[in-house]
Amino acid sequence: MVNGGAVTLVYGFIFCFFGSLATAASLAELVSMAPTSGGQYHWVAMLAPRKSKIFLSWLTGWVATLGWMANTAAGVFFGATMIQGLLVLNYPSYDYQRWHGTLLLYAALVVVFLVNTVGAKLLPKIEGFILIIHTLGFFAILIPLVYLAPHGSPSFVFGSFINAAGWNNNGLAWFVGLISTNLPFIGYDGPCHMAEEVQNASTIVPWCMICTILLNGILGFAVVLAFCFCVGDLEIALTSPTGYDFIEVFYNATDSSAATSVMTSVLITLVICASFGFLASSSRQTWAFARDRGLPFSDYLAHVNKRAAIPLRSIIFCAIVTALIGLINVGSTVAFNAIVSLTIAGLFISYMIPIILLIIKRFKGDYVRWGPWRLGPAGLYINIISVCFLTISIIFSFFPPGLPVNPVTMNWSVAVFPAVVILGLIFYAIRGRKIYHGPVMERPIIVTDENHR
């Protein structure tokens, strides 16, 4: 809200919705061609020129793995710090400390880990239950918010630009604010990494991705409009001691700590439950990349627990890395931006590389073995829209949320992300290029007369 106010939320949400839809459609076309847990790095190996396909495939797999681990961290971070916000709301004597939020993050991470290991067989049913909560929770928040809160004017929602972050240019402030409107759509490649566990994946997985964007877009836009009309005093909301402006808006609408806690608890439940799927996708991405020997200690991480039929070691590894990412919260007041930036940079770069390669194939008219789910003649234009959207999102995700910048308010993802990529490149130069030969590719069986002798 500090970067543009309601204008950024409304128009930024629309921008991210169509950009995400174009990207999801582009990825859906790719997963229909090759439904594999490796996802992006597998498609890069299929589409890239022979001389560069191994390196580009490895780079894509490396940043995608980082992005998914950061996405898991983002999920449990939001759940944990929203719980901390409710502590501030309900217990005025509570001494807010950032490390408390990190400990709550670890508690949420333990729950997510147990669901992915002990309760792995129940995960599909849990995901179905989450969809029900998602739909019912939408009405549980929207109805009391719209009915009870004082309403602002349409001119404020659609035409009042608020630059409270210190940027000299309103356009720059708007683009920096996109990090928040991108958040509801992040991770739509998740079904790709579960594709090897889905029947008829070439058709089912693409539609899952598209429907995810459509559902989140429709419900999310309704909540955005309701929130903007009901925000009340924006300065009070932005300076809320809870750390979240929407908690202050809920309280302003209901004038009740109990009602606010219930409404916020719905969001906490949704975020932590969504993290079940984040860790599942993250571990499958890690397992697939390790199976193809793209990571350090690949032999260890590629192991599948025969009794549970899950990549247990990869799940443990992803949980540990997620816990380490959570430490950012201890030293930075803008950990939200840092963690989400790592997610956007990692995942969006991994989306952009195969989509650019697909654009090149289309421009050249090269043969592509399409799957049953296709975009048809509009595919090239949709791919180009996707790349433009991804480029803008990646660049501005590294910006700090406002000025002036100091070590505490710095968005440290601008240093963390390149550092992780550089470490990966060192690994690749020393050992990775010797052991990583790209993903296991399907090869047609050539039938000759000798096969019948």
PDB file of N, CA and C in Angstrom, residues 12 15-16 19-20 23 27 40 59-60 62-75 78 174-189 278 325 328 334-355 386-400 411-414 416-418 421:
ATOM      1  N   GLY A  12      -2.515  -3.031 -10.347  1.00  0.00           N
ATOM      2  CA  GLY A  12      -1.412  -3.984 -10.276  1.00  0.00           C
ATOM      3  C   GLY A  12      -1.908  -5.412 -10.243  1.00  0.00           C
ATOM      4  N   PHE A  15      -2.897  -6.293 -13.768  1.00  0.00           N
ATOM      5  CA  PHE A  15      -1.670  -6.500 -14.545  1.00  0.00           C
ATOM      6  C   PHE A  15      -1.076  -7.876 -14.262  1.00  0.00           C
ATOM      7  N   CYS A  16      -0.968  -8.226 -12.985  1.00  0.00           N
ATOM      8  CA  CYS A  16      -0.371  -9.516 -12.607  1.00  0.00           C
ATOM      9  C   CYS A  16      -1.271 -10.685 -12.966  1.00  0.00           C
ATOM     10  N   GLY A  19      -0.747 -11.168 -16.747  1.00  0.00           N
ATOM     11  CA  GLY A  19       0.615 -11.639 -16.943  1.00  0.00           C
ATOM     12  C   GLY A  19       0.801 -13.063 -16.470  1.00  0.00           C
ATOM     13  N   SER A  20       0.227 -13.378 -15.314  1.00  0.00           N
ATOM     14  CA  SER A  20       0.317 -14.737 -14.785  1.00  0.00           C
ATOM     15  C   SER A  20      -0.459 -15.726 -15.638  1.00  0.00           C
ATOM     16  N   THR A  23       1.596 -16.493 -18.645  1.00  0.00           N
ATOM     17  CA  THR A  23       2.717 -17.355 -18.275  1.00  0.00           C
ATOM     18  C   THR A  23       2.244 -18.773 -17.989  1.00  0.00           C
ATOM     19  N   LEU A  27       3.370 -22.166 -19.899  1.00  0.00           N
ATOM     20  CA  LEU A  27       3.909 -23.332 -19.207  1.00  0.00           C
ATOM     21  C   LEU A  27       3.005 -24.548 -19.401  1.00  0.00           C
ATOM     22  N   GLN A  40      10.625 -27.162 -15.700  1.00  0.00           N
ATOM     23  CA  GLN A  40      11.279 -26.164 -16.530  1.00  0.00           C
ATOM     24  C   GLN A  40      12.621 -26.618 -17.094  1.00  0.00           C
ATOM     25  N   LEU A  59      21.166 -24.469 -15.304  1.00  0.00           N
ATOM     26  CA  LEU A  59      20.908 -23.159 -14.702  1.00  0.00           C
ATOM     27  C   LEU A  59      19.434 -22.998 -14.359  1.00  0.00           C
ATOM     28  N   THR A  60      18.583 -23.441 -15.247  1.00  0.00           N
ATOM     29  CA  THR A  60      17.138 -23.358 -14.997  1.00  0.00           C
ATOM     30  C   THR A  60      16.747 -24.199 -13.795  1.00  0.00           C
ATOM     31  N   TRP A  62      18.634 -25.047 -11.295  1.00  0.00           N
ATOM     32  CA  TRP A  62      19.221 -24.482 -10.079  1.00  0.00           C
ATOM     33  C   TRP A  62      18.364 -23.338  -9.538  1.00  0.00           C
ATOM     34  N   VAL A  63      17.991 -22.387 -10.404  1.00  0.00           N
ATOM     35  CA  VAL A  63      17.206 -21.238  -9.928  1.00  0.00           C
ATOM     36  C   VAL A  63      15.778 -21.658  -9.578  1.00  0.00           C
ATOM     37  N   ALA A  64      15.235 -22.657 -10.283  1.00  0.00           N
ATOM     38  CA  ALA A  64      13.890 -23.137  -9.958  1.00  0.00           C
ATOM     39  C   ALA A  64      13.867 -23.796  -8.584  1.00  0.00           C
ATOM     40  N   THR A  65      14.917 -24.542  -8.265  1.00  0.00           N
ATOM     41  CA  THR A  65      15.009 -25.182  -6.957  1.00  0.00           C
ATOM     42  C   THR A  65      15.086 -24.135  -5.854  1.00  0.00           C
ATOM     43  N   LEU A  66      15.901 -23.101  -6.067  1.00  0.00           N
ATOM     44  CA  LEU A  66      15.980 -22.010  -5.092  1.00  0.00           C
ATOM     45  C   LEU A  66      14.633 -21.316  -4.953  1.00  0.00           C
ATOM     46  N   GLY A  67      13.965 -21.049  -6.079  1.00  0.00           N
ATOM     47  CA  GLY A  67      12.684 -20.361  -6.041  1.00  0.00           C
ATOM     48  C   GLY A  67      11.630 -21.111  -5.264  1.00  0.00           C
ATOM     49  N   TRP A  68      11.580 -22.425  -5.444  1.00  0.00           N
ATOM     50  CA  TRP A  68      10.569 -23.207  -4.741  1.00  0.00           C
ATOM     51  C   TRP A  68      10.865 -23.309  -3.252  1.00  0.00           C
ATOM     52  N   MET A  69      12.136 -23.378  -2.890  1.00  0.00           N
ATOM     53  CA  MET A  69      12.473 -23.387  -1.459  1.00  0.00           C
ATOM     54  C   MET A  69      12.098 -22.056  -0.814  1.00  0.00           C
ATOM     55  N   ALA A  70      12.365 -20.946  -1.518  1.00  0.00           N
ATOM     56  CA  ALA A  70      11.987 -19.632  -1.005  1.00  0.00           C
ATOM     57  C   ALA A  70      10.472 -19.491  -0.926  1.00  0.00           C
ATOM     58  N   ASN A  71       9.754 -20.093  -1.870  1.00  0.00           N
ATOM     59  CA  ASN A  71       8.293 -20.038  -1.857  1.00  0.00           C
ATOM     60  C   ASN A  71       7.740 -20.746  -0.629  1.00  0.00           C
ATOM     61  N   THR A  72       8.339 -21.880  -0.279  1.00  0.00           N
ATOM     62  CA  THR A  72       7.927 -22.583   0.939  1.00  0.00           C
ATOM     63  C   THR A  72       8.186 -21.709   2.149  1.00  0.00           C
ATOM     64  N   ALA A  73       9.348 -21.040   2.159  1.00  0.00           N
ATOM     65  CA  ALA A  73       9.672 -20.141   3.268  1.00  0.00           C
ATOM     66  C   ALA A  73       8.673 -18.994   3.352  1.00  0.00           C
ATOM     67  N   ALA A  74       8.257 -18.472   2.191  1.00  0.00           N
ATOM     68  CA  ALA A  74       7.287 -17.375   2.173  1.00  0.00           C
ATOM     69  C   ALA A  74       5.967 -17.805   2.799  1.00  0.00           C
ATOM     70  N   GLY A  75       5.525 -19.020   2.474  1.00  0.00           N
ATOM     71  CA  GLY A  75       4.258 -19.505   3.018  1.00  0.00           C
ATOM     72  C   GLY A  75       4.261 -19.592   4.531  1.00  0.00           C
ATOM     73  N   PHE A  78       4.559 -16.046   6.278  1.00  0.00           N
ATOM     74  CA  PHE A  78       3.316 -15.290   6.390  1.00  0.00           C
ATOM     75  C   PHE A  78       2.419 -15.857   7.492  1.00  0.00           C
ATOM     76  N   TRP A 174       4.883   2.414  -8.429  1.00  0.00           N
ATOM     77  CA  TRP A 174       3.862   1.444  -8.852  1.00  0.00           C
ATOM     78  C   TRP A 174       4.489   0.097  -9.188  1.00  0.00           C
ATOM     79  N   PHE A 175       5.595   0.126  -9.927  1.00  0.00           N
ATOM     80  CA  PHE A 175       6.252  -1.122 -10.303  1.00  0.00           C
ATOM     81  C   PHE A 175       6.843  -1.834  -9.086  1.00  0.00           C
ATOM     82  N   VAL A 176       7.391  -1.082  -8.142  1.00  0.00           N
ATOM     83  CA  VAL A 176       7.921  -1.705  -6.924  1.00  0.00           C
ATOM     84  C   VAL A 176       6.788  -2.360  -6.137  1.00  0.00           C
ATOM     85  N   GLY A 177       5.607  -1.738  -6.163  1.00  0.00           N
ATOM     86  CA  GLY A 177       4.460  -2.285  -5.447  1.00  0.00           C
ATOM     87  C   GLY A 177       3.903  -3.568  -6.033  1.00  0.00           C
ATOM     88  N   LEU A 178       4.348  -3.937  -7.240  1.00  0.00           N
ATOM     89  CA  LEU A 178       3.844  -5.152  -7.876  1.00  0.00           C
ATOM     90  C   LEU A 178       4.232  -6.411  -7.118  1.00  0.00           C
ATOM     91  N   ILE A 179       5.226  -6.328  -6.240  1.00  0.00           N
ATOM     92  CA  ILE A 179       5.642  -7.511  -5.487  1.00  0.00           C
ATOM     93  C   ILE A 179       4.482  -8.057  -4.658  1.00  0.00           C
ATOM     94  N   SER A 180       3.607  -7.168  -4.189  1.00  0.00           N
ATOM     95  CA  SER A 180       2.454  -7.607  -3.397  1.00  0.00           C
ATOM     96  C   SER A 180       1.355  -8.195  -4.267  1.00  0.00           C
ATOM     97  N   THR A 181       1.121  -7.605  -5.435  1.00  0.00           N
ATOM     98  CA  THR A 181       0.047  -8.108  -6.285  1.00  0.00           C
ATOM     99  C   THR A 181       0.470  -9.356  -7.060  1.00  0.00           C
ATOM    100  N   ASN A 182       1.760  -9.612  -7.128  1.00  0.00           N
ATOM    101  CA  ASN A 182       2.237 -10.865  -7.720  1.00  0.00           C
ATOM    102  C   ASN A 182       2.034 -12.054  -6.785  1.00  0.00           C
ATOM    103  N   LEU A 183       2.031 -11.753  -5.497  1.00  0.00           N
ATOM    104  CA  LEU A 183       2.041 -12.808  -4.483  1.00  0.00           C
ATOM    105  C   LEU A 183       0.908 -13.826  -4.601  1.00  0.00           C
ATOM    106  N   PRO A 184      -0.351 -13.398  -4.841  1.00  0.00           N
ATOM    107  CA  PRO A 184      -1.437 -14.393  -4.886  1.00  0.00           C
ATOM    108  C   PRO A 184      -1.306 -15.413  -6.023  1.00  0.00           C
ATOM    109  N   PHE A 185      -0.463 -15.125  -7.017  1.00  0.00           N
ATOM    110  CA  PHE A 185      -0.385 -15.997  -8.184  1.00  0.00           C
ATOM    111  C   PHE A 185       0.888 -16.850  -8.229  1.00  0.00           C
ATOM    112  N   ILE A 186       1.812 -16.619  -7.312  1.00  0.00           N
ATOM    113  CA  ILE A 186       3.115 -17.293  -7.370  1.00  0.00           C
ATOM    114  C   ILE A 186       2.952 -18.806  -7.164  1.00  0.00           C
ATOM    115  N   GLY A 187       3.724 -19.572  -7.947  1.00  0.00           N
ATOM    116  CA  GLY A 187       3.775 -21.019  -7.744  1.00  0.00           C
ATOM    117  C   GLY A 187       2.824 -21.815  -8.607  1.00  0.00           C
ATOM    118  N   TYR A 188       2.347 -21.203  -9.717  1.00  0.00           N
ATOM    119  CA  TYR A 188       1.378 -21.930 -10.539  1.00  0.00           C
ATOM    120  C   TYR A 188       2.020 -23.052 -11.346  1.00  0.00           C
ATOM    121  N   ASP A 189       3.343 -23.190 -11.274  1.00  0.00           N
ATOM    122  CA  ASP A 189       3.971 -24.362 -11.898  1.00  0.00           C
ATOM    123  C   ASP A 189       3.977 -25.559 -10.960  1.00  0.00           C
ATOM    124  N   PHE A 278       3.457 -26.311  -1.275  1.00  0.00           N
ATOM    125  CA  PHE A 278       4.745 -25.688  -1.611  1.00  0.00           C
ATOM    126  C   PHE A 278       5.898 -26.640  -1.317  1.00  0.00           C
ATOM    127  N   ILE A 325      16.426 -19.922   5.314  1.00  0.00           N
ATOM    128  CA  ILE A 325      15.900 -18.702   4.690  1.00  0.00           C
ATOM    129  C   ILE A 325      15.107 -17.890   5.706  1.00  0.00           C
ATOM    130  N   ILE A 328      16.389 -14.777   7.718  1.00  0.00           N
ATOM    131  CA  ILE A 328      16.393 -13.400   7.200  1.00  0.00           C
ATOM    132  C   ILE A 328      15.520 -12.508   8.068  1.00  0.00           C
ATOM    133  N   VAL A 334      12.308  -5.948   6.622  1.00  0.00           N
ATOM    134  CA  VAL A 334      11.596  -6.126   5.355  1.00  0.00           C
ATOM    135  C   VAL A 334      11.834  -7.543   4.830  1.00  0.00           C
ATOM    136  N   ALA A 335      11.816  -8.508   5.749  1.00  0.00           N
ATOM    137  CA  ALA A 335      12.016  -9.903   5.353  1.00  0.00           C
ATOM    138  C   ALA A 335      10.975 -10.349   4.337  1.00  0.00           C
ATOM    139  N   PHE A 336       9.763  -9.781   4.427  1.00  0.00           N
ATOM    140  CA  PHE A 336       8.707 -10.091   3.455  1.00  0.00           C
ATOM    141  C   PHE A 336       9.222  -9.888   2.036  1.00  0.00           C
ATOM    142  N   ASN A 337       9.765  -8.702   1.769  1.00  0.00           N
ATOM    143  CA  ASN A 337      10.251  -8.397   0.425  1.00  0.00           C
ATOM    144  C   ASN A 337      11.409  -9.289   0.015  1.00  0.00           C
ATOM    145  N   ALA A 338      12.313  -9.562   0.954  1.00  0.00           N
ATOM    146  CA  ALA A 338      13.490 -10.372   0.636  1.00  0.00           C
ATOM    147  C   ALA A 338      13.092 -11.788   0.255  1.00  0.00           C
ATOM    148  N   ILE A 339      12.207 -12.404   1.040  1.00  0.00           N
ATOM    149  CA  ILE A 339      11.821 -13.788   0.790  1.00  0.00           C
ATOM    150  C   ILE A 339      10.989 -13.903  -0.489  1.00  0.00           C
ATOM    151  N   VAL A 340      10.035 -12.982  -0.661  1.00  0.00           N
ATOM    152  CA  VAL A 340       9.200 -13.017  -1.867  1.00  0.00           C
ATOM    153  C   VAL A 340      10.043 -12.716  -3.106  1.00  0.00           C
ATOM    154  N   SER A 341      11.039 -11.831  -2.960  1.00  0.00           N
ATOM    155  CA  SER A 341      11.909 -11.515  -4.094  1.00  0.00           C
ATOM    156  C   SER A 341      12.690 -12.734  -4.543  1.00  0.00           C
ATOM    157  N   LEU A 342      13.199 -13.523  -3.579  1.00  0.00           N
ATOM    158  CA  LEU A 342      13.899 -14.759  -3.922  1.00  0.00           C
ATOM    159  C   LEU A 342      12.968 -15.708  -4.671  1.00  0.00           C
ATOM    160  N   THR A 343      11.715 -15.760  -4.234  1.00  0.00           N
ATOM    161  CA  THR A 343      10.733 -16.629  -4.886  1.00  0.00           C
ATOM    162  C   THR A 343      10.478 -16.164  -6.315  1.00  0.00           C
ATOM    163  N   ILE A 344      10.206 -14.862  -6.474  1.00  0.00           N
ATOM    164  CA  ILE A 344       9.905 -14.322  -7.802  1.00  0.00           C
ATOM    165  C   ILE A 344      11.089 -14.492  -8.740  1.00  0.00           C
ATOM    166  N   ALA A 345      12.288 -14.136  -8.262  1.00  0.00           N
ATOM    167  CA  ALA A 345      13.472 -14.218  -9.121  1.00  0.00           C
ATOM    168  C   ALA A 345      13.739 -15.657  -9.542  1.00  0.00           C
ATOM    169  N   GLY A 346      13.732 -16.576  -8.573  1.00  0.00           N
ATOM    170  CA  GLY A 346      14.030 -17.975  -8.892  1.00  0.00           C
ATOM    171  C   GLY A 346      13.011 -18.597  -9.821  1.00  0.00           C
ATOM    172  N   LEU A 347      11.736 -18.487  -9.469  1.00  0.00           N
ATOM    173  CA  LEU A 347      10.696 -19.132 -10.262  1.00  0.00           C
ATOM    174  C   LEU A 347      10.502 -18.440 -11.611  1.00  0.00           C
ATOM    175  N   PHE A 348      10.459 -17.113 -11.611  1.00  0.00           N
ATOM    176  CA  PHE A 348      10.174 -16.401 -12.854  1.00  0.00           C
ATOM    177  C   PHE A 348      11.298 -16.546 -13.876  1.00  0.00           C
ATOM    178  N   ILE A 349      12.547 -16.572 -13.426  1.00  0.00           N
ATOM    179  CA  ILE A 349      13.649 -16.825 -14.361  1.00  0.00           C
ATOM    180  C   ILE A 349      13.545 -18.234 -14.933  1.00  0.00           C
ATOM    181  N   SER A 350      13.160 -19.181 -14.087  1.00  0.00           N
ATOM    182  CA  SER A 350      13.003 -20.565 -14.574  1.00  0.00           C
ATOM    183  C   SER A 350      11.833 -20.690 -15.543  1.00  0.00           C
ATOM    184  N   TYR A 351      10.832 -19.806 -15.446  1.00  0.00           N
ATOM    185  CA  TYR A 351       9.736 -19.786 -16.413  1.00  0.00           C
ATOM    186  C   TYR A 351      10.199 -19.147 -17.722  1.00  0.00           C
ATOM    187  N   MET A 352      10.953 -18.070 -17.581  1.00  0.00           N
ATOM    188  CA  MET A 352      11.282 -17.243 -18.734  1.00  0.00           C
ATOM    189  C   MET A 352      12.202 -17.970 -19.720  1.00  0.00           C
ATOM    190  N   ILE A 353      13.155 -18.731 -19.215  1.00  0.00           N
ATOM    191  CA  ILE A 353      14.126 -19.379 -20.103  1.00  0.00           C
ATOM    192  C   ILE A 353      13.442 -20.331 -21.089  1.00  0.00           C
ATOM    193  N   PRO A 354      12.609 -21.287 -20.646  1.00  0.00           N
ATOM    194  CA  PRO A 354      11.967 -22.164 -21.637  1.00  0.00           C
ATOM    195  C   PRO A 354      10.970 -21.442 -22.531  1.00  0.00           C
ATOM    196  N   ILE A 355      10.313 -20.405 -22.020  1.00  0.00           N
ATOM    197  CA  ILE A 355       9.354 -19.680 -22.847  1.00  0.00           C
ATOM    198  C   ILE A 355      10.082 -18.912 -23.951  1.00  0.00           C
ATOM    199  N   SER A 386       4.005 -12.970 -21.871  1.00  0.00           N
ATOM    200  CA  SER A 386       4.529 -13.617 -20.664  1.00  0.00           C
ATOM    201  C   SER A 386       5.945 -13.162 -20.362  1.00  0.00           C
ATOM    202  N   VAL A 387       6.815 -13.156 -21.371  1.00  0.00           N
ATOM    203  CA  VAL A 387       8.214 -12.763 -21.162  1.00  0.00           C
ATOM    204  C   VAL A 387       8.315 -11.299 -20.718  1.00  0.00           C
ATOM    205  N   CYS A 388       7.517 -10.424 -21.298  1.00  0.00           N
ATOM    206  CA  CYS A 388       7.514  -9.012 -20.888  1.00  0.00           C
ATOM    207  C   CYS A 388       7.096  -8.887 -19.421  1.00  0.00           C
ATOM    208  N   PHE A 389       6.049  -9.592 -19.045  1.00  0.00           N
ATOM    209  CA  PHE A 389       5.571  -9.563 -17.655  1.00  0.00           C
ATOM    210  C   PHE A 389       6.623 -10.096 -16.696  1.00  0.00           C
ATOM    211  N   LEU A 390       7.240 -11.227 -17.042  1.00  0.00           N
ATOM    212  CA  LEU A 390       8.240 -11.834 -16.170  1.00  0.00           C
ATOM    213  C   LEU A 390       9.452 -10.926 -16.002  1.00  0.00           C
ATOM    214  N   THR A 391       9.879 -10.286 -17.071  1.00  0.00           N
ATOM    215  CA  THR A 391      11.040  -9.395 -17.013  1.00  0.00           C
ATOM    216  C   THR A 391      10.790  -8.232 -16.060  1.00  0.00           C
ATOM    217  N   ILE A 392       9.637  -7.599 -16.186  1.00  0.00           N
ATOM    218  CA  ILE A 392       9.283  -6.482 -15.304  1.00  0.00           C
ATOM    219  C   ILE A 392       9.224  -6.947 -13.849  1.00  0.00           C
ATOM    220  N   SER A 393       8.600  -8.070 -13.602  1.00  0.00           N
ATOM    221  CA  SER A 393       8.444  -8.575 -12.235  1.00  0.00           C
ATOM    222  C   SER A 393       9.782  -8.905 -11.608  1.00  0.00           C
ATOM    223  N   ILE A 394      10.669  -9.523 -12.367  1.00  0.00           N
ATOM    224  CA  ILE A 394      11.980  -9.904 -11.835  1.00  0.00           C
ATOM    225  C   ILE A 394      12.797  -8.680 -11.467  1.00  0.00           C
ATOM    226  N   ILE A 395      12.856  -7.705 -12.362  1.00  0.00           N
ATOM    227  CA  ILE A 395      13.678  -6.507 -12.121  1.00  0.00           C
ATOM    228  C   ILE A 395      13.237  -5.782 -10.865  1.00  0.00           C
ATOM    229  N   PHE A 396      11.952  -5.514 -10.746  1.00  0.00           N
ATOM    230  CA  PHE A 396      11.484  -4.690  -9.629  1.00  0.00           C
ATOM    231  C   PHE A 396      11.315  -5.470  -8.326  1.00  0.00           C
ATOM    232  N   SER A 397      11.406  -6.788  -8.379  1.00  0.00           N
ATOM    233  CA  SER A 397      11.344  -7.566  -7.144  1.00  0.00           C
ATOM    234  C   SER A 397      12.578  -7.346  -6.276  1.00  0.00           C
ATOM    235  N   PHE A 398      13.684  -6.901  -6.881  1.00  0.00           N
ATOM    236  CA  PHE A 398      14.922  -6.695  -6.129  1.00  0.00           C
ATOM    237  C   PHE A 398      14.996  -5.315  -5.487  1.00  0.00           C
ATOM    238  N   PHE A 399      14.051  -4.436  -5.797  1.00  0.00           N
ATOM    239  CA  PHE A 399      14.082  -3.094  -5.224  1.00  0.00           C
ATOM    240  C   PHE A 399      13.699  -3.131  -3.740  1.00  0.00           C
ATOM    241  N   PRO A 400      14.271  -2.247  -2.927  1.00  0.00           N
ATOM    242  CA  PRO A 400      13.805  -2.132  -1.542  1.00  0.00           C
ATOM    243  C   PRO A 400      12.399  -1.545  -1.526  1.00  0.00           C
ATOM    244  N   ASN A 411      16.543  -4.702   0.975  1.00  0.00           N
ATOM    245  CA  ASN A 411      16.017  -5.944   0.403  1.00  0.00           C
ATOM    246  C   ASN A 411      17.225  -6.816   0.040  1.00  0.00           C
ATOM    247  N   TRP A 412      17.599  -7.702   0.946  1.00  0.00           N
ATOM    248  CA  TRP A 412      18.851  -8.439   0.804  1.00  0.00           C
ATOM    249  C   TRP A 412      18.806  -9.524  -0.256  1.00  0.00           C
ATOM    250  N   SER A 413      17.654  -9.710  -0.873  1.00  0.00           N
ATOM    251  CA  SER A 413      17.592 -10.703  -1.951  1.00  0.00           C
ATOM    252  C   SER A 413      18.488 -10.314  -3.119  1.00  0.00           C
ATOM    253  N   VAL A 414      18.743  -9.008  -3.278  1.00  0.00           N
ATOM    254  CA  VAL A 414      19.593  -8.546  -4.370  1.00  0.00           C
ATOM    255  C   VAL A 414      21.024  -9.037  -4.191  1.00  0.00           C
ATOM    256  N   VAL A 416      21.570 -11.988  -1.919  1.00  0.00           N
ATOM    257  CA  VAL A 416      21.446 -13.427  -1.654  1.00  0.00           C
ATOM    258  C   VAL A 416      21.274 -14.217  -2.947  1.00  0.00           C
ATOM    259  N   PHE A 417      20.408 -13.731  -3.841  1.00  0.00           N
ATOM    260  CA  PHE A 417      20.143 -14.469  -5.066  1.00  0.00           C
ATOM    261  C   PHE A 417      21.392 -14.610  -5.942  1.00  0.00           C
ATOM    262  N   PRO A 418      22.098 -13.516  -6.255  1.00  0.00           N
ATOM    263  CA  PRO A 418      23.329 -13.682  -7.045  1.00  0.00           C
ATOM    264  C   PRO A 418      24.352 -14.572  -6.344  1.00  0.00           C
ATOM    265  N   VAL A 421      23.423 -18.142  -6.940  1.00  0.00           N
ATOM    266  CA  VAL A 421      23.694 -18.488  -8.342  1.00  0.00           C
ATOM    267  C   VAL A 421      25.194 -18.659  -8.572  1.00  0.00           C
TER     268      VAL A 421
END
